[in-house]
Each structure stands twice: as structure tokens, then as C-alpha cells.
Short mmCIF file of C-alpha atoms and ligand atoms in Angstrom, two decimals:
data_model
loop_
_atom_site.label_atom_id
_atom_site.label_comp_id
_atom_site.label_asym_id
_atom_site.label_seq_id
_atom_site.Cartn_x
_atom_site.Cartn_y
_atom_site.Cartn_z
CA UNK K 161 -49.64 49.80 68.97
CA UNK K 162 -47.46 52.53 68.32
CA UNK K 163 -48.03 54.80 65.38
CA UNK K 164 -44.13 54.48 64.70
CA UNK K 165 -44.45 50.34 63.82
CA UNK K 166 -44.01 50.01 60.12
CA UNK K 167 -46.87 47.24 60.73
CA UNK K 168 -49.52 50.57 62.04
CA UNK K 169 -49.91 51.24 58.10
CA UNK K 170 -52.01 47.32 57.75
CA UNK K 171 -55.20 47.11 57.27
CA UNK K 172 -56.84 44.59 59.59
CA UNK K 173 -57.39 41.01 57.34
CA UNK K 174 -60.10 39.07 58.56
CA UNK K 175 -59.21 35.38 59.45
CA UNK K 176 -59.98 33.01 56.22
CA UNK K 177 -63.80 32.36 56.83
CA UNK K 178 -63.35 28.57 55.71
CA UNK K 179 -59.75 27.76 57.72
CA UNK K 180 -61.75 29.01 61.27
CA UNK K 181 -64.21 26.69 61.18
CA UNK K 182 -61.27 24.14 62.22
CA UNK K 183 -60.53 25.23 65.31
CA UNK K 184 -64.32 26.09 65.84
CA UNK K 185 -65.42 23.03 65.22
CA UNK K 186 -62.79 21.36 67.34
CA UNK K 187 -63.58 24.05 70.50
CA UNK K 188 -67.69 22.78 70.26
CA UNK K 189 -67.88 20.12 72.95
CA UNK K 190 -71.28 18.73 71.74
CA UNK K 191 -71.17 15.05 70.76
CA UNK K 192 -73.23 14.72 67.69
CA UNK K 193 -71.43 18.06 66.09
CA UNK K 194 -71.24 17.00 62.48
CA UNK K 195 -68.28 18.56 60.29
CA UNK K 196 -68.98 19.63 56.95
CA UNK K 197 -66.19 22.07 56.04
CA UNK K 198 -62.59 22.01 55.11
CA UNK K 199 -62.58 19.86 51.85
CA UNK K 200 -60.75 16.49 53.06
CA UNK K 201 -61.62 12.60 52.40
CA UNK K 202 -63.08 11.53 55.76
CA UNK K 203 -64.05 7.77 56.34
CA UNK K 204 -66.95 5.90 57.79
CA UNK K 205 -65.71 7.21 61.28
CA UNK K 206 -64.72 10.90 60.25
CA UNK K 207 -60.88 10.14 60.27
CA UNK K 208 -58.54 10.86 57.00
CA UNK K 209 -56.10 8.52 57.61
CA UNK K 210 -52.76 8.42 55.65
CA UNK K 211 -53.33 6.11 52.35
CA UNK K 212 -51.92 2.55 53.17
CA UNK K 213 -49.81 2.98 49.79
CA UNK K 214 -48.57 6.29 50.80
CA UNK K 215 -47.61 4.40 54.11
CA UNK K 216 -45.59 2.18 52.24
CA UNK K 217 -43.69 4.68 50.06
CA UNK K 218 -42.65 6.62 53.23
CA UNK K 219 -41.46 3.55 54.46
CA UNK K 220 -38.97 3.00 51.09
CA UNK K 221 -38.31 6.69 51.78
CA UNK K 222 -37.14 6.27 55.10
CA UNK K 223 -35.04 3.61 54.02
CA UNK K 224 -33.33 4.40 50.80
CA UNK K 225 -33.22 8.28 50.55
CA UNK K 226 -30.46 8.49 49.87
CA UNK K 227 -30.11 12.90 50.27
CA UNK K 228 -31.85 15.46 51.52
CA UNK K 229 -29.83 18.09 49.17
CA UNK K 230 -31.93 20.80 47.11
CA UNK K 231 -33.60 19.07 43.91
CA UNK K 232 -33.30 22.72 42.18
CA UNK K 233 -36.67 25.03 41.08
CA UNK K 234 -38.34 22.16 39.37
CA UNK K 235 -38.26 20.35 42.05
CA UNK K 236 -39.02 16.54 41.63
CA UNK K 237 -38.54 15.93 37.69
CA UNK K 238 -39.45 12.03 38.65
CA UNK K 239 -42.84 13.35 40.08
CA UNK K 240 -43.88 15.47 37.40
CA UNK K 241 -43.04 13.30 34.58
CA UNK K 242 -45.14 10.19 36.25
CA UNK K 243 -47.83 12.62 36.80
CA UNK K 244 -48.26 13.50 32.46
CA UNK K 245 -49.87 10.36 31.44
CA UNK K 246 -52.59 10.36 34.43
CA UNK K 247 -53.27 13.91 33.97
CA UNK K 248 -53.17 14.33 29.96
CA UNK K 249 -53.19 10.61 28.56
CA UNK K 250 -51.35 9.03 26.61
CA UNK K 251 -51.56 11.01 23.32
CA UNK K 252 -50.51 15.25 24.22
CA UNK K 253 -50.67 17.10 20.90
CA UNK K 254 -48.31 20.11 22.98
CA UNK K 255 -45.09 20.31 24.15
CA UNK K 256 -45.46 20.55 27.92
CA UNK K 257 -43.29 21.68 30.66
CA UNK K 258 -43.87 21.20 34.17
CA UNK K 259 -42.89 22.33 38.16
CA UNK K 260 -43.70 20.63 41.41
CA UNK K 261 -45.23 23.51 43.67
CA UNK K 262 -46.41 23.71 47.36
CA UNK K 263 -49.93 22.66 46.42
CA UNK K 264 -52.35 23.55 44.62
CA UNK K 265 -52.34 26.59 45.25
CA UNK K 266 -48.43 27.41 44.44
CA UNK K 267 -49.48 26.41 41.21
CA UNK K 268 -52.46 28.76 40.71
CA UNK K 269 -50.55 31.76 42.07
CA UNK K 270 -47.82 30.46 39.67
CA UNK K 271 -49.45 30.28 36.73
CA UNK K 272 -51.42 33.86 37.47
CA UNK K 273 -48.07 35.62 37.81
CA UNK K 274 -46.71 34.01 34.58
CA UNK K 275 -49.71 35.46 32.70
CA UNK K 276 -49.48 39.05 34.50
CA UNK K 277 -45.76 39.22 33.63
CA UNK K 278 -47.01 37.67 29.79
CA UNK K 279 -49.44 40.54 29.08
CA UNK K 280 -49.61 42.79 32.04
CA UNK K 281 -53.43 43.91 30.88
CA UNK K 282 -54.80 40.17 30.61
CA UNK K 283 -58.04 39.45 32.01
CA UNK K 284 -59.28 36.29 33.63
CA UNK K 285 -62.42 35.25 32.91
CA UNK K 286 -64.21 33.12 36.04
CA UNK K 287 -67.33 31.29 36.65
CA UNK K 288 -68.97 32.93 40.23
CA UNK K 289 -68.92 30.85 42.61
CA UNK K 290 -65.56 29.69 42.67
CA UNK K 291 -63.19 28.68 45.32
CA UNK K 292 -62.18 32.18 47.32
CA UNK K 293 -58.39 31.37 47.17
CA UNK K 294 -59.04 32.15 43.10
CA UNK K 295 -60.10 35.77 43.13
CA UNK K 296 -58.31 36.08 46.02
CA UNK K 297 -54.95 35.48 44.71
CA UNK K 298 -56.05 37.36 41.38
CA UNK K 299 -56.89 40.22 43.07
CA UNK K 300 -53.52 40.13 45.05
CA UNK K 301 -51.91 40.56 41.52
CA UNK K 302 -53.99 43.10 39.90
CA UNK K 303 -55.61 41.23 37.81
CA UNK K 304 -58.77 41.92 36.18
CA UNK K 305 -61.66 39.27 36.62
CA UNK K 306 -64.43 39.13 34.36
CA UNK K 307 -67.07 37.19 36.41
CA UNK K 308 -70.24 34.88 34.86
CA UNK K 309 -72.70 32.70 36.77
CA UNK K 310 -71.39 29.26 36.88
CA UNK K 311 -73.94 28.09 39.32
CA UNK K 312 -77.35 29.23 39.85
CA UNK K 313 -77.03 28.18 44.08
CA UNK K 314 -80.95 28.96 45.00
CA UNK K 315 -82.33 27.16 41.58
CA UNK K 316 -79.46 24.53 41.90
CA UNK K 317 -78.65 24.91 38.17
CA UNK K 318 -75.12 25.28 35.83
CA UNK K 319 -74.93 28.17 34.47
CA UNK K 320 -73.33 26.70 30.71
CA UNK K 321 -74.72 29.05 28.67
CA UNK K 322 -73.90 32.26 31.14
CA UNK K 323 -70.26 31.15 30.27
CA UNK K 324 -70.63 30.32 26.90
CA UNK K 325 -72.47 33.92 26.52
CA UNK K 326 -69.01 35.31 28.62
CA UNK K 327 -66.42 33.19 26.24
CA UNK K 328 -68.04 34.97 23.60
CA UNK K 329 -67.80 38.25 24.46
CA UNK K 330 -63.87 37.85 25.34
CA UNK K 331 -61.39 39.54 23.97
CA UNK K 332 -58.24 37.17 22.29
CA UNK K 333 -55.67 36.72 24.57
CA UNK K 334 -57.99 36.58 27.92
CA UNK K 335 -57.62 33.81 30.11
CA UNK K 336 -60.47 31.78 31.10
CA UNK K 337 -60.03 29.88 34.77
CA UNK K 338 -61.61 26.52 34.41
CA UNK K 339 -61.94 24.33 37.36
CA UNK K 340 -61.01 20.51 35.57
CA UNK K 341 -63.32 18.45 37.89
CA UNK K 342 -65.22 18.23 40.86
CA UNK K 343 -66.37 22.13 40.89
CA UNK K 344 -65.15 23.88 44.18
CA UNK K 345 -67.68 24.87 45.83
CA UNK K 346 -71.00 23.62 43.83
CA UNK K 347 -70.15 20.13 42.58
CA UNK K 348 -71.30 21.30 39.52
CA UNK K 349 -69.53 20.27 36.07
CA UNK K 350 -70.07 20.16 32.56
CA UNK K 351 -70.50 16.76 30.20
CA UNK K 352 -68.02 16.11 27.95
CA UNK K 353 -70.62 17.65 25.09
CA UNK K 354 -70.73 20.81 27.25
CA UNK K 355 -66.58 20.90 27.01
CA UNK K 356 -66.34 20.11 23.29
CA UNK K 357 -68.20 23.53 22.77
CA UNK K 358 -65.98 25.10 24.76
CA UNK K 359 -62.85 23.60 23.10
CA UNK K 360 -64.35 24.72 20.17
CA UNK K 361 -65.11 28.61 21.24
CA UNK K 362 -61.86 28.65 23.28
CA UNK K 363 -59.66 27.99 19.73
CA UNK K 364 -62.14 29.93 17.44
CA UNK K 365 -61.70 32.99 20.21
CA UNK K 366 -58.23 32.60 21.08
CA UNK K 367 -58.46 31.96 24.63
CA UNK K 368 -55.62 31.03 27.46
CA UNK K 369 -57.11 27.71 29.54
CA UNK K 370 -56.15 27.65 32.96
CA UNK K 371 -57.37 24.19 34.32
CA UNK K 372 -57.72 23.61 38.09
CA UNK K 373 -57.20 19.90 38.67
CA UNK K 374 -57.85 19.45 42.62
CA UNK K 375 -59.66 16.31 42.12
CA UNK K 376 -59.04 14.19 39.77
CA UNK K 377 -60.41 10.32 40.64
CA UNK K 378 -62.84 11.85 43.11
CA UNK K 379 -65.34 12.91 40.64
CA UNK K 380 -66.63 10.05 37.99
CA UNK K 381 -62.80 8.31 37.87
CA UNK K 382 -59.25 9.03 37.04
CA UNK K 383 -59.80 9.21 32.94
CA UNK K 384 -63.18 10.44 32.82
CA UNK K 385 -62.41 13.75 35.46
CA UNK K 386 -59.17 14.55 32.93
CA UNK K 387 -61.50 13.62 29.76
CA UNK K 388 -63.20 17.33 29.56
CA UNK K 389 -60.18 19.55 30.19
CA UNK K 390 -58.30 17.53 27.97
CA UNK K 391 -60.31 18.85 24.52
CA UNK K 392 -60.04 22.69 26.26
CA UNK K 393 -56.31 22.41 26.21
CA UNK K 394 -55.67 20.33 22.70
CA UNK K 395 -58.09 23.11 21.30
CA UNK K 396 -56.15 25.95 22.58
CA UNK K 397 -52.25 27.55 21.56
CA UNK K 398 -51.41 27.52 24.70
CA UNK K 399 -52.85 26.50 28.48
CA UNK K 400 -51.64 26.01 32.08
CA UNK K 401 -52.50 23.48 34.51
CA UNK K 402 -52.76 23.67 38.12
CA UNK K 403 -52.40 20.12 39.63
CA UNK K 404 -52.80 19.13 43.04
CA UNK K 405 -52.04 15.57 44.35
CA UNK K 406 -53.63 16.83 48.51
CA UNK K 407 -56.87 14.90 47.75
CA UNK K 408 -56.10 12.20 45.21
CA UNK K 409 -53.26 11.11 47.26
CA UNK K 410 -54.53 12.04 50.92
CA UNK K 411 -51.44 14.03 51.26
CA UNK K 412 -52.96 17.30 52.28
CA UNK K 413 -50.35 18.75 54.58
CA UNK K 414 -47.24 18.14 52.53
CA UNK K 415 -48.99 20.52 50.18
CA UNK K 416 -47.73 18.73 46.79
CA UNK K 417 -48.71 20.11 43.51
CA UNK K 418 -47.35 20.69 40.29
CA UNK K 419 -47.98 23.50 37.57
CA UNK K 420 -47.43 22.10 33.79
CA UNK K 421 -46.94 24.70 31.14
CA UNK K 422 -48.55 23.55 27.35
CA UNK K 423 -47.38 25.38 24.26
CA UNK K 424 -47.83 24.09 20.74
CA UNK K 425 -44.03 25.61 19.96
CA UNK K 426 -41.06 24.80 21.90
CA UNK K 427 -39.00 27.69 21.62
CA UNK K 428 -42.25 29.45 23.25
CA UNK K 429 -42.76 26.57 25.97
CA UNK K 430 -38.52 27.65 26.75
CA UNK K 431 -39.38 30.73 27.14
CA UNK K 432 -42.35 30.34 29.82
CA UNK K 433 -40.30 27.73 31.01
CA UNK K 434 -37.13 29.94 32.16
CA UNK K 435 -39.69 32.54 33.59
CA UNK K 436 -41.35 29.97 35.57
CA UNK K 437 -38.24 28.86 36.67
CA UNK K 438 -37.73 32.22 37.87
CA UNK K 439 -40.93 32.68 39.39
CA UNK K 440 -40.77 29.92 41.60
CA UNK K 441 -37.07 30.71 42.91
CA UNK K 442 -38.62 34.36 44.02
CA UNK K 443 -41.50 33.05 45.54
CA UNK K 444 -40.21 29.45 47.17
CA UNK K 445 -36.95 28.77 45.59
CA UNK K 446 -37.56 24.96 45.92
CA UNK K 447 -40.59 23.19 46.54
CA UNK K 448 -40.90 20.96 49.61
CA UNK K 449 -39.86 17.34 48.76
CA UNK K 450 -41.64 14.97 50.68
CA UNK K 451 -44.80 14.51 49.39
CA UNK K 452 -43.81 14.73 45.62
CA UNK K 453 -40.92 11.84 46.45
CA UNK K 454 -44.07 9.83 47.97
CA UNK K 455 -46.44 10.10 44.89
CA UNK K 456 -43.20 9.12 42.61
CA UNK K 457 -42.70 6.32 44.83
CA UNK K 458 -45.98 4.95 44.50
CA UNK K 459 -46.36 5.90 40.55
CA UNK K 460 -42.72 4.19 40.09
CA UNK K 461 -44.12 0.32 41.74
CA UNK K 462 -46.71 -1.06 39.75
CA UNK K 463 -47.88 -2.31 42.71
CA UNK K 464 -48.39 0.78 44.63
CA UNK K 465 -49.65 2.55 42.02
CA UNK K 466 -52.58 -0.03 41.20
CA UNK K 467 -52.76 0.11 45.45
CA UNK K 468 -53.07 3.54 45.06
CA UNK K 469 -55.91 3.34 42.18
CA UNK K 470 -57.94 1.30 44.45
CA UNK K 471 -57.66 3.23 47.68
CA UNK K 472 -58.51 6.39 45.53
CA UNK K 473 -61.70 4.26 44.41
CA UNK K 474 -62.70 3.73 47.61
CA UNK K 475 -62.76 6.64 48.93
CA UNK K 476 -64.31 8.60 44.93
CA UNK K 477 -66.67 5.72 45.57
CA UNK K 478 -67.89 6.19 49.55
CA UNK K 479 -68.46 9.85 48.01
CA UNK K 480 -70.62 9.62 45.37
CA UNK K 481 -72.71 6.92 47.36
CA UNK K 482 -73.43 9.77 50.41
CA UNK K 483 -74.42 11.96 47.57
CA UNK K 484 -76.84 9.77 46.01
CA UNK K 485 -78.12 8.69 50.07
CA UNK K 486 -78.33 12.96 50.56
CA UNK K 487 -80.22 13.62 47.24
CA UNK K 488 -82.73 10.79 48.01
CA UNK K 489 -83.25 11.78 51.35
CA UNK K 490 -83.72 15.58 50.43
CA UNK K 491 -86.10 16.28 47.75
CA UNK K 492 -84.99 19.58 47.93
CA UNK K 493 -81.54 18.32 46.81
CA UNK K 494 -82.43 16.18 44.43
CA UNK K 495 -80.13 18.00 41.58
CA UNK K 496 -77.02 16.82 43.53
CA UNK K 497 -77.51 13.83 42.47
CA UNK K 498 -75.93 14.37 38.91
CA UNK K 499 -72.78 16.46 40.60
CA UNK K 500 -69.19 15.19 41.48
CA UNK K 501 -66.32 15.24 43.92
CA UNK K 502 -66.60 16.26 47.73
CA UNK K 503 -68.91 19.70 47.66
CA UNK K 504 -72.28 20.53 47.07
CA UNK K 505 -73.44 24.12 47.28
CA UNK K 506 -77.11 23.71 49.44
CA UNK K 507 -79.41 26.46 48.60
CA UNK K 508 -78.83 28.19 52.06
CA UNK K 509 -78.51 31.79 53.34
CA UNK K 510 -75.77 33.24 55.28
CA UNK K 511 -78.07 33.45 58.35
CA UNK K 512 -79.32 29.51 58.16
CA UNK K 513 -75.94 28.53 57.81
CA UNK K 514 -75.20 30.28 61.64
CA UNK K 515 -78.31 28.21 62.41
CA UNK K 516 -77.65 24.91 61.49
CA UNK K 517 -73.77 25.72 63.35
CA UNK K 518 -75.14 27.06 66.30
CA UNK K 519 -78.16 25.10 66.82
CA UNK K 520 -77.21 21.82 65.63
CA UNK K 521 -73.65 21.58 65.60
CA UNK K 522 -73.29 21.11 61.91
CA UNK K 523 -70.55 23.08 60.87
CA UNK K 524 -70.09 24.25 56.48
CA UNK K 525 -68.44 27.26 54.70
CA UNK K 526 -70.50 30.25 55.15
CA UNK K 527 -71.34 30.15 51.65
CA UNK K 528 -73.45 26.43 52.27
CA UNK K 529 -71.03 24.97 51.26
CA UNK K 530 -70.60 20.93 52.28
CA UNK K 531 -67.99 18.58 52.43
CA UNK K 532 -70.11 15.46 51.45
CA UNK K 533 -67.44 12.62 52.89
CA UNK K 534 -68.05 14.64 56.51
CA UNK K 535 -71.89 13.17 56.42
CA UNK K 536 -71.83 9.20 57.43
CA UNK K 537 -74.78 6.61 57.11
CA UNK K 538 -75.27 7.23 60.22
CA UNK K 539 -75.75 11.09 60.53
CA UNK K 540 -76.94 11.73 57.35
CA UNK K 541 -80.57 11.24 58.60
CA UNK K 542 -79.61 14.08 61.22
CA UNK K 543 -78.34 16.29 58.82
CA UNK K 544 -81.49 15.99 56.77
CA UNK K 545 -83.46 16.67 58.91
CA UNK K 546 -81.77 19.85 60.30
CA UNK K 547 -81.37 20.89 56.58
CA UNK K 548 -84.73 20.86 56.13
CA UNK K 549 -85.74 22.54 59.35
CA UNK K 550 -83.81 24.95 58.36
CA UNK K 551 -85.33 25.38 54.98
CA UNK K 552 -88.95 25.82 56.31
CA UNK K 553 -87.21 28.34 58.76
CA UNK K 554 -88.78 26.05 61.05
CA UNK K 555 -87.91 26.84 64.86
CA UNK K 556 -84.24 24.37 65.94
C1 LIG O 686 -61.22 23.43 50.35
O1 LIG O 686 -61.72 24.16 49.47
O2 LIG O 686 -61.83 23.05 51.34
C2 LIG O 686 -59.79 22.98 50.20
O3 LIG O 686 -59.34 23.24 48.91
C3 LIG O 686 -58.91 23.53 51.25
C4 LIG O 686 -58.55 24.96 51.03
O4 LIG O 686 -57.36 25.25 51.05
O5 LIG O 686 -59.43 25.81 50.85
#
């Protein structure tokens, strides 16, 4: 390297801890290696195969589109207006404005920039763990975090009244990152009860909601994943929402997600509207079409979209029945039990984590972290037993 290169001035990055363990798990020859990491659906036989009604609505695609011309900033208006009524029912006491982004996590970087350039001093408040990309990103943009426990990993417990205790020390006007469903990385989410009280504090402190919706369906169902955030944002003046459709709809690659805007004014929702606008032609211009065109598709037919519904069943309910086989199995992990969605947060170190990767070919997020639809009914007995090896510190 010459000390010339503009590039000399970097500081080294290390490789996202989470994204390696693809390729490592894919380099370990062993045949009963058991992967429990990157947060995708995985069947019976560890494949994700593409939805059967996303199959068909490639197929009308492939047929009948009819351009492949630029949609504009928005990107798929079709999309994001089929999207509303799953994501905040029927009844929406604010106006709401919406954008397709390149997943998820377009949206979240979105809707962090819109609030930065909104009040340059605001502060995020987030429940510890959360999923890296989220402090991560805030960081990137200068923003301050103000962290609480939201998930006591050794004692396997929610921390509701840590962030209760944090809501009510915030200031008015700080924003307060709220994962919607299916808690990234502990499982771990709040009853409705526990999200009326924070409706309540978030209006009586003046609070910004930003909801991340990863996984809506995969939790307890469709309605009763969007039932909770749905009180946080009627309660508040305004909110954002950070939609992603990689898990419900299997389409993980095309990297389809939306951001929707909420104001209880429109001349305020125009004005966060033309900003977001502008925000999204700086950082993308336009958002990739295909896998937006394929959820409006399906959410268009009646008869994909209740295809859809049941696919998206099968795979929330082949979850939640390898959670309740893991917490019978596992005393010790009994409390997962009453979780949702795809992850579980074991009580593990660091170190047992390397063990239970290098001794037994069972590969999770260095924080011990699992993808539950990686275990089958047929390794699950393997797991538990290395799990609990590993938890007596028992020699591999
Ligand atoms: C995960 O947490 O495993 C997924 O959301 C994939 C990702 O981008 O981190």
C-alpha cells in the first residue's frame, strides 16, 4: 500500500461478525454441521425455497410487464398502498405517507436520516440488545443512543420496566427505536398490556416511535404481530415505520422494504414527505423493482394473497413448534417458550459459542444468538445436547 492512496487514510473494518458465518459455515465439510445463523425461514430439510405464490407472481411478471422504465423515488405506489391495511388495519387515525426501499434496512437508515436532518440534536432511545445494523447505522450518522436493558440474556428475562424507567427519563422530542415483533436478537416482546403503557408514556412524554417491522406473521400471526405497535403509533404525533417484506414474503435477496411516514397533520406529513423524497434520490435514487412488483402481484389476486397467508402460516407455524420442542427439551430454556419469531438469545458466552462452532459444527451469531427454523426434528436432540454440554462446560 502506498502512503499516497487516498484509501491509506481507512481504518481497517472488520468483516460483519453475523454475514461470515455464511461462507464459514458453507467451507466446514462435516456432515451433521447444524446452521443456526443468518435469520432466514429454512424448511424441514434446511432449504428456503422461493414461496410457491411468489413463484406464480414472477411468472405474471414475466409475462405481462409491460416496462422496465424508472417508477420514480417512491418507487412502487401499488406496493406500498397494498401493504397499509396489513401493516396498520383497517382504521389509521394519521395521515401516512410511504416509500418502497432496498429492505429493511433502506428504511431504517431512511427514517434515521429524516430525524437527524428534523432536529440535528435528537436522541434515539434503544433497548440493548438489538440487532447490530441499528446502532450501527446510528452511529454512522451521529446520532446519540440512549441505551436500556431490553433483555436480561443470562436470567432470560424482558427488561419492561428498564424501558419504561428510560421512556421516563426522555426528553420530548427523542425518538424511541421499537422493534414491532419478533425481537431481533432475543425473541423477546411485550403483551399488548405491556404496549398500552407505552402508548400511553410515549403521548404523555412526547416521544417519536420508530417501529421495526421485520416480521410480521412470523411471530403470533399477521394481526396480532401489528396489534402492539399499532397503539405506540395512534398514541404518538408523529412515528415512522420500517417495513420489510425479506421474511414474510421469502424474498430476502431482492431486498424489498418500504418506510411509511405517520403525521397527524398533512401539511407536516408534505413536508417529511418531499425530504424523504429527497433522501432516497441521494442515497438510491430508485428502489429496485422486482420484489415490490412481486408482493403487489400477490396482494392484487385474492388468490395469491390468501396463498400467500397460508404459506406464511406454515412456515410462522413450523417455528413456533421447534421453539416449544427446544424449550421442552432444555430446561434451561424453558423461558423461550413464551417468545416469538425466528431468534432466541441462549444464555451463552462468547467463548462457548466458539465451542459449540468448532467442536460440534453448530454455527450462531457470536452473541448466542439462534435462528430457530435452522434446528429440525431431527437435530434438535443434537443441538440439545451440545447446548447443554456446553453449559456444564462439560469437555466436547
Ligand atoms: C438477521 O438478523 O439475521 C437478518 O436480519 C439478516 C441481517 O441482515 O442481519
Amino acid at each position: 500500500m502506498t502512503s499516497s492512496s487516498v484509501f491509506a487514510g481507512l481504518s481497517p473494518q472488520a468483516p460483519d461478525s453475523l454475514l461470515s458465518l455464511i461462507g464459514a459455515y458453507r467451507r466446514d465439510s462435516r456432515p451433521g454441521k447444524i446452521d443456526l445463523g443468518v435469520g432466514v425461514f429454512r424448511d424441514d430439510d434446511g432449504a428456503t425455497p422461493v414461496m410457491a405464490c411468489v413463484k406464480a407472481a414472477e411468472q405474471i411478471l414475466l409475462n405481462g410487464q409491460p416496462t422496465k422504465a424508472y417508477l420514480g423515488p417512491e418507487g412502487d405506489i401499488g406496493y406500498l398502498d397494498l401493504l397499509k391495511p396489513i401493516i396498520f388495519g383497517d382504521a389509521v387515525s394519521h395521515e401516512v405517507f410511504g416509500v418502497q426501499t432496498p429492505g429493511g434496512t433502506g428504511a431504517i437508515r431512511l427514517a434515521c436520516e429524516l430525524l437527524k436532518a428534523a432536529r440535528p440534536d435528537i436522541r434515539m432511545i434503544v433497548g440493548a440488545p438489538t440487532w447490530p445494523n441499528h446502532t450501527q447505522i446510528l452511529d454512522q450518522l451521529g446520532i446519540e443512543t440512549v441505551a436500556f436493558r431490553h433483555y436480561d440474556q443470562r436470567a432470560q428475562r424482558l427488561g419492561f420496566d428498564e424501558m419504561m424507567a428510560a421512556l421516563e427519563t426522555a426528553r420530548a422530542g427523542d425518538a424511541v427505536l421499537l422493534h414491532g415483533c419478533c425481537h431481533n436478537p432475543s425473541g423477546a416482546d411485550y403483551s399488548l398490556e405491556q404496549w398500552a403503557a407505552i402508548a400511553a408514556l410515549v403521548a404523555r412524554k412526547g416521544l417519536i416511535p420508530l417501529i421495526d417491522l421485520a416480521y410480521q406473521g412470523l411471530g403470533l400471526g399477521l394481526e396480532e404481530d401489528a396489534a402492539g405497535m399499532r397503539l405506540v403509533l395512534a398514541a404518538a404525533e408523529d412515528g415512522l415505520l420500517a417495513y420489510s417484506c425479506d421474511k414474510n414474503f421469502g424474498l430476502y435477496r431482492e431486498r424489498v422494504g418500504a418506510l411509511y411516514a405517520l403525521s397527524r397533520d398533512a401539511d407536516t406529513l408534505d413536508l417529511a414527505a418531499s425530504n424523504i423524497r429527497a433522501l432516497a434520490r441521494t442515497n438510491w435514487s430508485m428502489p429496485p423493482d422486482h420484489g415490490a412488483a412481486v408482493v403487489r402481484v400477490i396482494l392484487e389476486s385474492e388468490t395469491l394473497t390468501t396463498q400467500w397467508r397460508a404459506e406464511l402460516e406454515a412456515m410462522r407455524v413450523r417455528v413456533a413448534d421447534l421453539r416449544q420442542r427446544l424449550a421442552k427439551a432444555v430446561p434451561a430454556l424453558a423461558p423461550l417458550a413464551g417468545q416469538h419469531g425466528l431468534f432466541a438469545l441462549l444464555p451463552l458466552s462468547p467463548a462457548q459459542v466458539a465451542t459449540l462452532r468448532e467442536d460440534h459444527g453448530i454455527y450462531m451469531a457470536g452473541s448466542g444468538r439462534i435462528n430457530l427454523a435452522g434446528l429440525t426434528v431431527t437435530n434438535i436432540d443434537t443441538f440439545a445436547r451440545a447446548f447443554e454440554a456446553c453449559l456444564q462446560g462439560e469437555p466436547a
